[in-house]
Coordinates of C-alpha atoms and ligand atoms in Angstrom, one line a residue:
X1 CA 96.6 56.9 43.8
X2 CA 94.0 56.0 41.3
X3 CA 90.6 54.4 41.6
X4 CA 88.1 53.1 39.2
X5 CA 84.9 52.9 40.1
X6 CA 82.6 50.8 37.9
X7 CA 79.4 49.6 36.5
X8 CA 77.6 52.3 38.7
X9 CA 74.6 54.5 37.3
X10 CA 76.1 57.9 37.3
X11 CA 73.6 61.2 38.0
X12 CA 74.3 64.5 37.9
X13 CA 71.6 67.7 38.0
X14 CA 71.2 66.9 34.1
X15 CA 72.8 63.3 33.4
X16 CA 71.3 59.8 34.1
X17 CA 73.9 56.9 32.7
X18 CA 75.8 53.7 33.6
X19 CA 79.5 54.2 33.2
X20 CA 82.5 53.6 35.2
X21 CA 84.6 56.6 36.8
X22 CA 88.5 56.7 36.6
X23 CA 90.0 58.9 39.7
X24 CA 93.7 59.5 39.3
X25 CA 94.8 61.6 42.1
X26 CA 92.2 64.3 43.2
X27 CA 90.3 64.7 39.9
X28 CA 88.1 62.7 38.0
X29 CA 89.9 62.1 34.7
X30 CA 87.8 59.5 32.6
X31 CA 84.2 58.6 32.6
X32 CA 83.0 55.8 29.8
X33 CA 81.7 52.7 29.3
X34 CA 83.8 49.8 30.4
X35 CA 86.9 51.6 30.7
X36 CA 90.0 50.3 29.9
X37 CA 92.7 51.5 32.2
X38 CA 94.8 50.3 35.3
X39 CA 93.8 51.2 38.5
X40 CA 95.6 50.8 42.1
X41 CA 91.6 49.8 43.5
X42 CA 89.0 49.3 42.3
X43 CA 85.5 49.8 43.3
X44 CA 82.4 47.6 42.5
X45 CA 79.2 50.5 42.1
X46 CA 76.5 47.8 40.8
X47 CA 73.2 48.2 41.6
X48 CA 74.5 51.4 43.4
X49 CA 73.9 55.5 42.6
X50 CA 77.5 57.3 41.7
X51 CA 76.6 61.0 43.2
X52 CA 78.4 64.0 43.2
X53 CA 79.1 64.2 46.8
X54 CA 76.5 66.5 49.1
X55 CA 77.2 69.8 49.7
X56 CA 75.9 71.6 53.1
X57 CA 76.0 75.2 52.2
X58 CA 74.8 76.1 56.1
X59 CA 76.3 74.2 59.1
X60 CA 77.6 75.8 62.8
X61 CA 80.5 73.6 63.3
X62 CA 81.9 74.8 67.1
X63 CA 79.7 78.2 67.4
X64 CA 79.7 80.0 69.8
X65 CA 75.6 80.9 70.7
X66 CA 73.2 80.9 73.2
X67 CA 75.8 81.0 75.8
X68 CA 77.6 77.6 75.0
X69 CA 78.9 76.4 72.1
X70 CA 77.4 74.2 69.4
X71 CA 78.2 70.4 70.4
X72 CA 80.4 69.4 67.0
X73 CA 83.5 70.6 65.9
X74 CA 85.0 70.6 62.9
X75 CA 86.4 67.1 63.3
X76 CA 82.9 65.4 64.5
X77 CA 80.6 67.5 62.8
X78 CA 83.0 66.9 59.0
X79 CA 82.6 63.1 60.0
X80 CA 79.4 63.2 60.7
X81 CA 79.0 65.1 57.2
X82 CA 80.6 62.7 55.4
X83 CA 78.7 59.6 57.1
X84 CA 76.0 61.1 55.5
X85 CA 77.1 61.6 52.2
X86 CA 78.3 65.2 52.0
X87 CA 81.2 66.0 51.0
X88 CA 81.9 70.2 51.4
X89 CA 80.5 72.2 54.1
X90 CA 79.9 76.1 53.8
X91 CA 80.2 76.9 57.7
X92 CA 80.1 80.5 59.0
X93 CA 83.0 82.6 60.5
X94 CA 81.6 85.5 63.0
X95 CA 83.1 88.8 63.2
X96 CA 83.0 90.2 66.7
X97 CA 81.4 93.5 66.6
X98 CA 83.8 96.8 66.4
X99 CA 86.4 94.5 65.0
X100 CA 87.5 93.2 62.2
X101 CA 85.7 90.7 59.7
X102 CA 90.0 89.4 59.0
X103 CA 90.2 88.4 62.8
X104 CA 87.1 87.1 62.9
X105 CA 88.4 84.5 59.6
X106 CA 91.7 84.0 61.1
X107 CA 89.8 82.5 64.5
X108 CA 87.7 80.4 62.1
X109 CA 90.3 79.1 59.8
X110 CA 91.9 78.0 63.5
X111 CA 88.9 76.0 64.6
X112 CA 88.8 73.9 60.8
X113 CA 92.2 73.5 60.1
X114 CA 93.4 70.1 60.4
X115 CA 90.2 68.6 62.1
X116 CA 87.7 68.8 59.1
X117 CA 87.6 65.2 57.4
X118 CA 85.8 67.1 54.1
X119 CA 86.3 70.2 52.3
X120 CA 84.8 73.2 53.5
X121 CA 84.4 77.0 52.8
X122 CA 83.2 79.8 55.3
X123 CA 80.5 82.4 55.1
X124 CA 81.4 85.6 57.0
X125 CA 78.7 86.6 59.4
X126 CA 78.7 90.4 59.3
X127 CA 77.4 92.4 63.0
X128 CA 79.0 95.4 62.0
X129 CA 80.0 97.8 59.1
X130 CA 80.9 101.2 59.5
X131 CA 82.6 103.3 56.2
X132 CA 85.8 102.1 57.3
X133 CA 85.7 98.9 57.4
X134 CA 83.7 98.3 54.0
X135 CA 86.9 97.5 52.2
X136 CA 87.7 94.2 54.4
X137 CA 84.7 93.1 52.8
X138 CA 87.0 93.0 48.9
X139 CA 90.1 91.7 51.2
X140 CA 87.4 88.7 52.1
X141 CA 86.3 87.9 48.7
X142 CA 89.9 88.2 47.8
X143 CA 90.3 85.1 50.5
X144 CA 88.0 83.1 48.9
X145 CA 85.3 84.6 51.3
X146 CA 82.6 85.2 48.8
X147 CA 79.3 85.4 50.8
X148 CA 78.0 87.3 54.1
X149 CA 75.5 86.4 56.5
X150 CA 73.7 89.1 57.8
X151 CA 70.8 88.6 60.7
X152 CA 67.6 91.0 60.9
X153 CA 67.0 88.3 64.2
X154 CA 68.7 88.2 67.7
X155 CA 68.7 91.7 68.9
X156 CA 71.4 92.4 70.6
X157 CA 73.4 89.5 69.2
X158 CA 73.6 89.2 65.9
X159 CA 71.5 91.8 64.9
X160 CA 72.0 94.5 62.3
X161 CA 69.7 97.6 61.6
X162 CA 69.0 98.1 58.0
X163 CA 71.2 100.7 57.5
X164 CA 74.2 98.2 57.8
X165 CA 72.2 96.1 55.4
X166 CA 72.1 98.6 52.7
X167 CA 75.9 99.5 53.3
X168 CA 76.9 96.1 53.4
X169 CA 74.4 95.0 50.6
X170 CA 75.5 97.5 48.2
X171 CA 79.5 96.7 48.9
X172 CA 78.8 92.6 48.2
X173 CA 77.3 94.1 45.1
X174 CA 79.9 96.0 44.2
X175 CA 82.6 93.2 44.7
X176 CA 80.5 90.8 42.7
X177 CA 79.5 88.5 45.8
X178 CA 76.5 87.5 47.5
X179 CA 74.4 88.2 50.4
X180 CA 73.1 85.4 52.7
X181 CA 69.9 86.4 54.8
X182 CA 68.6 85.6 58.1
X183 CA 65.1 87.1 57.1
X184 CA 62.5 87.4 60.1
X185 CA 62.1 90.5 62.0
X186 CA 63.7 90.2 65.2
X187 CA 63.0 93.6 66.7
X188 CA 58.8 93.0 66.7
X189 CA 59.4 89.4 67.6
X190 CA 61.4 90.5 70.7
X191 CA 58.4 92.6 71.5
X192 CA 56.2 89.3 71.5
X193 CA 58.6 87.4 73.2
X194 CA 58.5 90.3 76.2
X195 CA 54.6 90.1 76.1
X196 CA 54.5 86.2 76.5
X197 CA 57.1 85.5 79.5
X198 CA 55.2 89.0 81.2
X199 CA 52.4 86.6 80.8
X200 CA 54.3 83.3 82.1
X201 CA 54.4 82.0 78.8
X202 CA 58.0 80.4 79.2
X203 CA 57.7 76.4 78.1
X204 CA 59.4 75.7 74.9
X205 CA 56.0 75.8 72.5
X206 CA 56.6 79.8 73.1
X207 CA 59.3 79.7 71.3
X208 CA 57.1 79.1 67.8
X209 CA 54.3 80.9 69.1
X210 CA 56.0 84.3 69.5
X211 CA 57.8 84.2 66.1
X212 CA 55.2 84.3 63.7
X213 CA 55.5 83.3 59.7
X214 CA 54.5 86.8 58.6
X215 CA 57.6 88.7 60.8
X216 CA 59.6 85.7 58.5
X217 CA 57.6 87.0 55.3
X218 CA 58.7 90.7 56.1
X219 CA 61.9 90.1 56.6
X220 CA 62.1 88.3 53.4
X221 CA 59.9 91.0 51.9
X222 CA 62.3 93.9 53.3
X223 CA 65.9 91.7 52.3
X224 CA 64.4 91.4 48.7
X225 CA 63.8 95.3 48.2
X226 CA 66.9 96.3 50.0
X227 CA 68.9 93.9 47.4
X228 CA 67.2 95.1 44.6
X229 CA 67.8 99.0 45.3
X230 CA 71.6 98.0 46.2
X231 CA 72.0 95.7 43.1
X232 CA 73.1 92.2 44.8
X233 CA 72.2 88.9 44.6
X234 CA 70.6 87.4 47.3
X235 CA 70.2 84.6 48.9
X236 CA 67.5 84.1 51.6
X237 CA 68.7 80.8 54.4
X238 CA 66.2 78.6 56.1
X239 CA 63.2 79.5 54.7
X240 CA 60.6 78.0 56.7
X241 CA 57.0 78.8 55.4
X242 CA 54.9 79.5 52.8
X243 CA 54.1 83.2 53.7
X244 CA 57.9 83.6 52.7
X245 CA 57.9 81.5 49.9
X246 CA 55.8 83.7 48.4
X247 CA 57.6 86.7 49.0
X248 CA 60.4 85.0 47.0
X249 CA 58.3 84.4 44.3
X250 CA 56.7 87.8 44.3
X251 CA 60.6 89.3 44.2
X252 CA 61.4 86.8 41.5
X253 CA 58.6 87.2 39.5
X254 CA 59.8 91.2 39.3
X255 CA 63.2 90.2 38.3
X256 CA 65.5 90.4 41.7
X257 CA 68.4 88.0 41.8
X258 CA 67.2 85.8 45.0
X259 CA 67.6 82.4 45.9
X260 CA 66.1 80.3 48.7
X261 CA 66.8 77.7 50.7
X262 CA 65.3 75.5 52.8
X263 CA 65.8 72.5 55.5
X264 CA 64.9 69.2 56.1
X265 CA 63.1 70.3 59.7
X266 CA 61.0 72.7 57.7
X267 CA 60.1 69.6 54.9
X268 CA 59.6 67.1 57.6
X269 CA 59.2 68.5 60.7
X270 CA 56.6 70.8 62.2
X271 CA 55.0 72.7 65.0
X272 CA 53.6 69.9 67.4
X273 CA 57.1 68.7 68.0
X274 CA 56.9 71.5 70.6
X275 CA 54.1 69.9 72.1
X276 CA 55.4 66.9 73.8
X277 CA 55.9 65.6 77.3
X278 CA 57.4 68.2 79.7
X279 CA 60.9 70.0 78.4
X280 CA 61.4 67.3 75.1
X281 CA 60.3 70.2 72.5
X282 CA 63.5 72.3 73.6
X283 CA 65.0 69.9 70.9
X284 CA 63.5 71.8 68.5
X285 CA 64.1 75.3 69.3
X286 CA 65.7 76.3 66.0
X287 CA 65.3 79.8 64.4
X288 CA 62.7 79.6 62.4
X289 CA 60.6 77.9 64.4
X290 CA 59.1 74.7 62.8
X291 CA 55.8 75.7 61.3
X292 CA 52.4 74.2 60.6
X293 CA 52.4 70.8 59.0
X294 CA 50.3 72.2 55.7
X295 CA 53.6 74.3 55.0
X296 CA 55.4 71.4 53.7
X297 CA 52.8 71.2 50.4
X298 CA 54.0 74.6 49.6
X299 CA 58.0 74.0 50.7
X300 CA 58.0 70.7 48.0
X301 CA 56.1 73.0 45.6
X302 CA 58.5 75.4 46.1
X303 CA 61.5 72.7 45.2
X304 CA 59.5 71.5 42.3
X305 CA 58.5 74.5 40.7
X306 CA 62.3 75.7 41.0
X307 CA 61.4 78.8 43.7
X308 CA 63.6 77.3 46.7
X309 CA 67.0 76.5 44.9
X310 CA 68.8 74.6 47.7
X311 CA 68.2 72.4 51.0
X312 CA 70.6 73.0 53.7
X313 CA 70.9 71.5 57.3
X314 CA 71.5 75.0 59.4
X315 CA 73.4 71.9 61.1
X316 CA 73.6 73.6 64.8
X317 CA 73.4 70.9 67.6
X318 CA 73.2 71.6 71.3
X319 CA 73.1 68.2 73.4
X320 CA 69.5 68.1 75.1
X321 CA 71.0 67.4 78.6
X322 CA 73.1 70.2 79.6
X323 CA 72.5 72.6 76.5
X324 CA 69.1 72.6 75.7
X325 CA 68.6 72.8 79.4
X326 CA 69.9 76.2 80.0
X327 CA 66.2 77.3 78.8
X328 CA 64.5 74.4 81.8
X329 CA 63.0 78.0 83.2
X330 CA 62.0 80.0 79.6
X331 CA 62.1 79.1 76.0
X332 CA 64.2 82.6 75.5
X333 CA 67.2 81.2 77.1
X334 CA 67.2 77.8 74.9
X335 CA 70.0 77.5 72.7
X336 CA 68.7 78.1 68.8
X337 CA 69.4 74.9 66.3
X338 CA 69.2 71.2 66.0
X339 CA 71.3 68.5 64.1
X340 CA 70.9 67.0 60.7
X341 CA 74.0 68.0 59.0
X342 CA 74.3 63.6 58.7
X343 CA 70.7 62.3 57.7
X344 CA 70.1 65.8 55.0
X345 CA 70.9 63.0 52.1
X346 CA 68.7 59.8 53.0
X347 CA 65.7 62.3 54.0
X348 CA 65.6 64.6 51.0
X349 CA 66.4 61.3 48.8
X350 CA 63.3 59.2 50.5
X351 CA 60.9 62.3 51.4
X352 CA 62.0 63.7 47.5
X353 CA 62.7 60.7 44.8
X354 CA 61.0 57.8 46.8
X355 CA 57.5 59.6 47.4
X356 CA 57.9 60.6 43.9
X357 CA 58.1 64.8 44.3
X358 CA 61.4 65.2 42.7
X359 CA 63.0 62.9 40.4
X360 CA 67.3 62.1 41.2
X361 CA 68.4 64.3 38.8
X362 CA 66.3 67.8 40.9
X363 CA 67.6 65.7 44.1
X364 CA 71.4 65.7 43.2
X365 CA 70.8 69.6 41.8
X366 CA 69.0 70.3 45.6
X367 CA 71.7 68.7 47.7
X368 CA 75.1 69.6 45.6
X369 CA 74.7 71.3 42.4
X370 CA 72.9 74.5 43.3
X371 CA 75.0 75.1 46.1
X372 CA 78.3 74.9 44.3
X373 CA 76.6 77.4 41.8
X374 CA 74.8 79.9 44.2
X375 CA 78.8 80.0 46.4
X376 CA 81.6 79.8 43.6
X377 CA 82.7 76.5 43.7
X378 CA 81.0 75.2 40.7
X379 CA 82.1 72.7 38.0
X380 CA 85.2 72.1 40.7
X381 CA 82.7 70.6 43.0
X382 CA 79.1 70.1 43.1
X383 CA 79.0 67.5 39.2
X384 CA 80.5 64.4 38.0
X385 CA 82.7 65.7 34.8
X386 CA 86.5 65.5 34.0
X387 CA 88.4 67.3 35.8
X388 CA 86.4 68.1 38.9
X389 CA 87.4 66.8 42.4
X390 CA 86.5 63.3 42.9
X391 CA 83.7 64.5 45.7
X392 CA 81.9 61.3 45.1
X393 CA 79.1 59.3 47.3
X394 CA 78.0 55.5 46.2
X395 CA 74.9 55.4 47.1
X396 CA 72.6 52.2 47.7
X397 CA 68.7 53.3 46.6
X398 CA 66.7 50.7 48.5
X399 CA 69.3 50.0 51.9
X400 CA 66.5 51.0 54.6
X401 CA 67.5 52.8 57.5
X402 CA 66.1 53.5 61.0
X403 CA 67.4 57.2 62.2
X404 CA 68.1 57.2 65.6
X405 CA 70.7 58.1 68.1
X406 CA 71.5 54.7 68.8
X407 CA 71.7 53.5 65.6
X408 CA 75.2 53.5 64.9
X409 CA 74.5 53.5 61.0
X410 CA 72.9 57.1 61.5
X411 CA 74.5 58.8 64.3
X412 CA 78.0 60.4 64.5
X413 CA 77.0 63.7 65.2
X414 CA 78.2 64.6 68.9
X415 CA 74.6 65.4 70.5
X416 CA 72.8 62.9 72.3
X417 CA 69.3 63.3 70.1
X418 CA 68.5 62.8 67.2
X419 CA 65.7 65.4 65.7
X420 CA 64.6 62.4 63.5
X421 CA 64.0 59.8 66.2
X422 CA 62.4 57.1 64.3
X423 CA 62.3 58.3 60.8
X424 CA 62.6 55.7 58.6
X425 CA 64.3 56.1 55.4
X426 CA 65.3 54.4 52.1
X427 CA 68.1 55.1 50.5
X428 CA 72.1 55.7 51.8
X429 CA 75.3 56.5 51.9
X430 CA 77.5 53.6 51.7
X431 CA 81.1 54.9 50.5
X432 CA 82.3 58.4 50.1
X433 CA 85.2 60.2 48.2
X434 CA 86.9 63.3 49.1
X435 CA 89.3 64.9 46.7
X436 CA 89.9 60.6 45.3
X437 CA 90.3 59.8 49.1
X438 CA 87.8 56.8 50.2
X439 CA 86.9 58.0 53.7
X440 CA 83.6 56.3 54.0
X441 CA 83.7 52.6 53.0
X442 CA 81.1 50.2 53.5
X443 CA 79.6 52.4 56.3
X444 CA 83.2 52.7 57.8
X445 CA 85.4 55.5 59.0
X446 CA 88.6 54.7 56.5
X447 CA 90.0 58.0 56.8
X448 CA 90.3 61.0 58.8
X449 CA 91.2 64.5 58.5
X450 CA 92.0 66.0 55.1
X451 CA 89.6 68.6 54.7
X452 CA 90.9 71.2 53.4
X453 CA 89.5 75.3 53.1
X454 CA 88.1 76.1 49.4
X455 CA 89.0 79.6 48.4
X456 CA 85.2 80.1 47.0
X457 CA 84.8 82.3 43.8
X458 CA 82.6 85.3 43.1
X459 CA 79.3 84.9 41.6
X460 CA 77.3 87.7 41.2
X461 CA 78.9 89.3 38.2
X462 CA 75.4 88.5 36.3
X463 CA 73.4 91.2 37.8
X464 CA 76.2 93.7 37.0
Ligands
URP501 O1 68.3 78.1 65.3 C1 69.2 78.3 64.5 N1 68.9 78.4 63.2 N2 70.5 78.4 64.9 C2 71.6 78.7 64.2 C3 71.8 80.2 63.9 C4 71.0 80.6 62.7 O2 70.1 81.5 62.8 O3 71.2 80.1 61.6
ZN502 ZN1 69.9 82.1 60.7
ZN503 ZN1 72.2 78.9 60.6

């Protein structure tokens, strides 16, 4: 199968052109000027943006947390993805503790085979690491596994002491891979937490109350210095604040290898969400907690000034009724995360390139390009260039949107809110390519399944 698809305005982190694009197969194998070739279909991209398609480098497809299980799968929540705009997913495989990380994989690779509509990739989330098992660790990267999340949060959950930092730190440097960090000190926040349901405390607004931006700023501070005595690059997820910003910056400045990313919550949400009517703010108890409004200035200077390299969704829905209702008596038994894996594109392009903080070229390098750099998968994914997959999103640049759970342009995810009720946008999705596949035309499912697991290449050989 072949496609050509023409007369678009092709961007890329560095290029800004008109040309057309000749798919044949899964690759992109020509882009010029009027192209002269035969095509099976043909695709008018006039008056339309020719992407690379989005990649999500943090999303919970079917997790288990907070004593359910988050609300999409790999088939909705890969939909939903591609509805969007994005095209690869880096999800997160979970090894249960005192066993292995390869069992842990093998139980992932089961829940995303033959459901995901997009590519995707897996993180593995490390809760333990004892001597022995620090060799499964090459065996992963060997499976394409090339980056860990570890959690200083959730005691008792995912939680690991530093000492398994360190161990596991210095082995991902060793191996040439990366470290992903959940950077807020869980131990002192559970401490606070005790203190404010001892006081009655227990309504969702708790919930950002008792975990405050400085515990994010020391876990940011301790991850850096950890990574930096065990030589491995790092890569610090959902950063929510400025206190941590500047953390990165202070590491950066010295020379450590660490990356940030952000969120769209944490660029266009904030704290008085947690404020409304009665139970509503349970919507929005996600780890982090959404911050201060005057944050935001310092996020966007951040993704200006090239200190946050990457915005992710953290994509972890829990329906309100049902899920987010476990926590109707406290805030501590609220399910952590919130859905966005489907409106990350149109908000980052409207809040970014429409209000004039980032131009489409930082906006392309935000949502796809840094993330196939920072997790292995670059040029194959993440640019429009011969020879990579044809990962492509036509994109209209003044279509207006409405986000909302009813509108059916902007909700596919499988959780009955939307954590952008409202938010109007400019600027969408209209048709997407997978691997030269059209699965998104015109705003329309076309096809489903597909997706298939990228083996993900090693990338911190710099620092060695
Ligand atoms: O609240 C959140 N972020 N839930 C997902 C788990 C995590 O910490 O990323
Ligand atoms: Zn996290
Ligand atoms: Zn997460």
């Amino acid at each position: 199968m072949s496609i050509l698809i023409k007369n678009g305005r092709v961007i890329t982190a560095v290029d800004d052109y008109y040309a057309d694009v000749f798919i044949d197969g899964e690759q992109i194998a020509q882009i010029g000027k009027n192209l002269n070739v035969q095509a099976d279909e043909v695709i008018d991209a006039t008056d339309r943006l020719v992407l690379p398609g989005g990649i999500d480098p943090h999303t919970h497809m079917d997790m288990p947390f907070g004593g359910t299980n988050s609300a999409d799968d790999f088939e909705s929540g890969t939909i939903a993805a591609a509805f969007g705009g994005t095209t690869t997913i880096v999800d997160f495989a979970i090894q249960t503790k005192g066993e292995s990380t390869m069992k842990g994989l093998d139980v992932w690779h089961e829940k995303a085979a033959g459901r995901a509509t997009i590519d995707y990739g897996f993180h593995m989330i490390i809760t333990d690491m004892p001597d022995e098992r620090l060799p499964e660790m090459r065996r992963l990267a060997d499976e394409g596994i090339t980056s860990y999340k570890l959690f200083m949060a959730y005691p008792g959950v995912l939680y690991v002491d530093d000492g398994t930092l360190y161990r596991t730190f210095r082995q991902a440097g060793e191996n040439t891979t990366r470290i992903s960090m959940h950077a807020e000190n869980g131990i002192v926040i559970d401490e606070i937490i005790k203190a404010a349901v001892k006081d009655g405390k227990v309504a969702p607004r708790w919930h950002a109350h008792t975990r405050p931006t400085r515990m994010e700023a020391e876990g940011v501070h301790r991850a850096i210095a950890i990574a930096e005595v065990a030589k491995v690059p790092l890569y610090i997820v959902h950063l929510s604040c400025s206190d941590a910003l500047e953390e990165v910056k202070r590491g950066r400045a010295r020379g450590v290898d660490v990356i940030a990313e952000t969120c769209p919550q944490y660029l266009f949400l904030d704290q008085s969400y947690y404020d409304k009517e009665g139970f509503e703010g349970a919507k929005w108890v996600m780890t982090p907690a959404l911050r201060e409004e005057w944050n935001q200035d310092a996020l966007w200077q951040g993704l200006q000034f090239r200190d946050l390299e990457t915005i992710a969704t953290d994509h972890c829905p829990f329906c309100f009724k049902e899920q987010k209702e476990l926590g109707l008596d406290s805030f501590t038994k609220i399910p952590n995360g919130a859905p966005g894996v489907e409106n990350r594109m149109s908000l980052v392009y409207n809040g970014g390139v429409v209000k004039g903080r980032i131009d489409l070229n930082r906006f392309v390098e935000l949502t796809s390009t840094a993330a196939a750099k920072a997790f292995g998968m670059f040029p194959k994914k993440g640019t429009i260039a011969v020879g990579s997959d044809a990962d492509i999103v036509i994109f209209d640049p003044e279509r207006k949107e409405t986000i909302g759970v009813n509108n059916p342009c902007t909700h596919h995810m499988k959780v009955d809110y939307s954590a952008y009720e409202g938010f109007e946008v400019q600027g969408f999705t209209e048709t997407v390519l997978s691997r030269g596949r059209v699965i998104i035309r015109k705003n329309s499912l076309e096809t489903k399944g597909g997706g298939q697991f990228i083996k993900r290449a090693c990338t911190g050989e710099l620092l060695r």
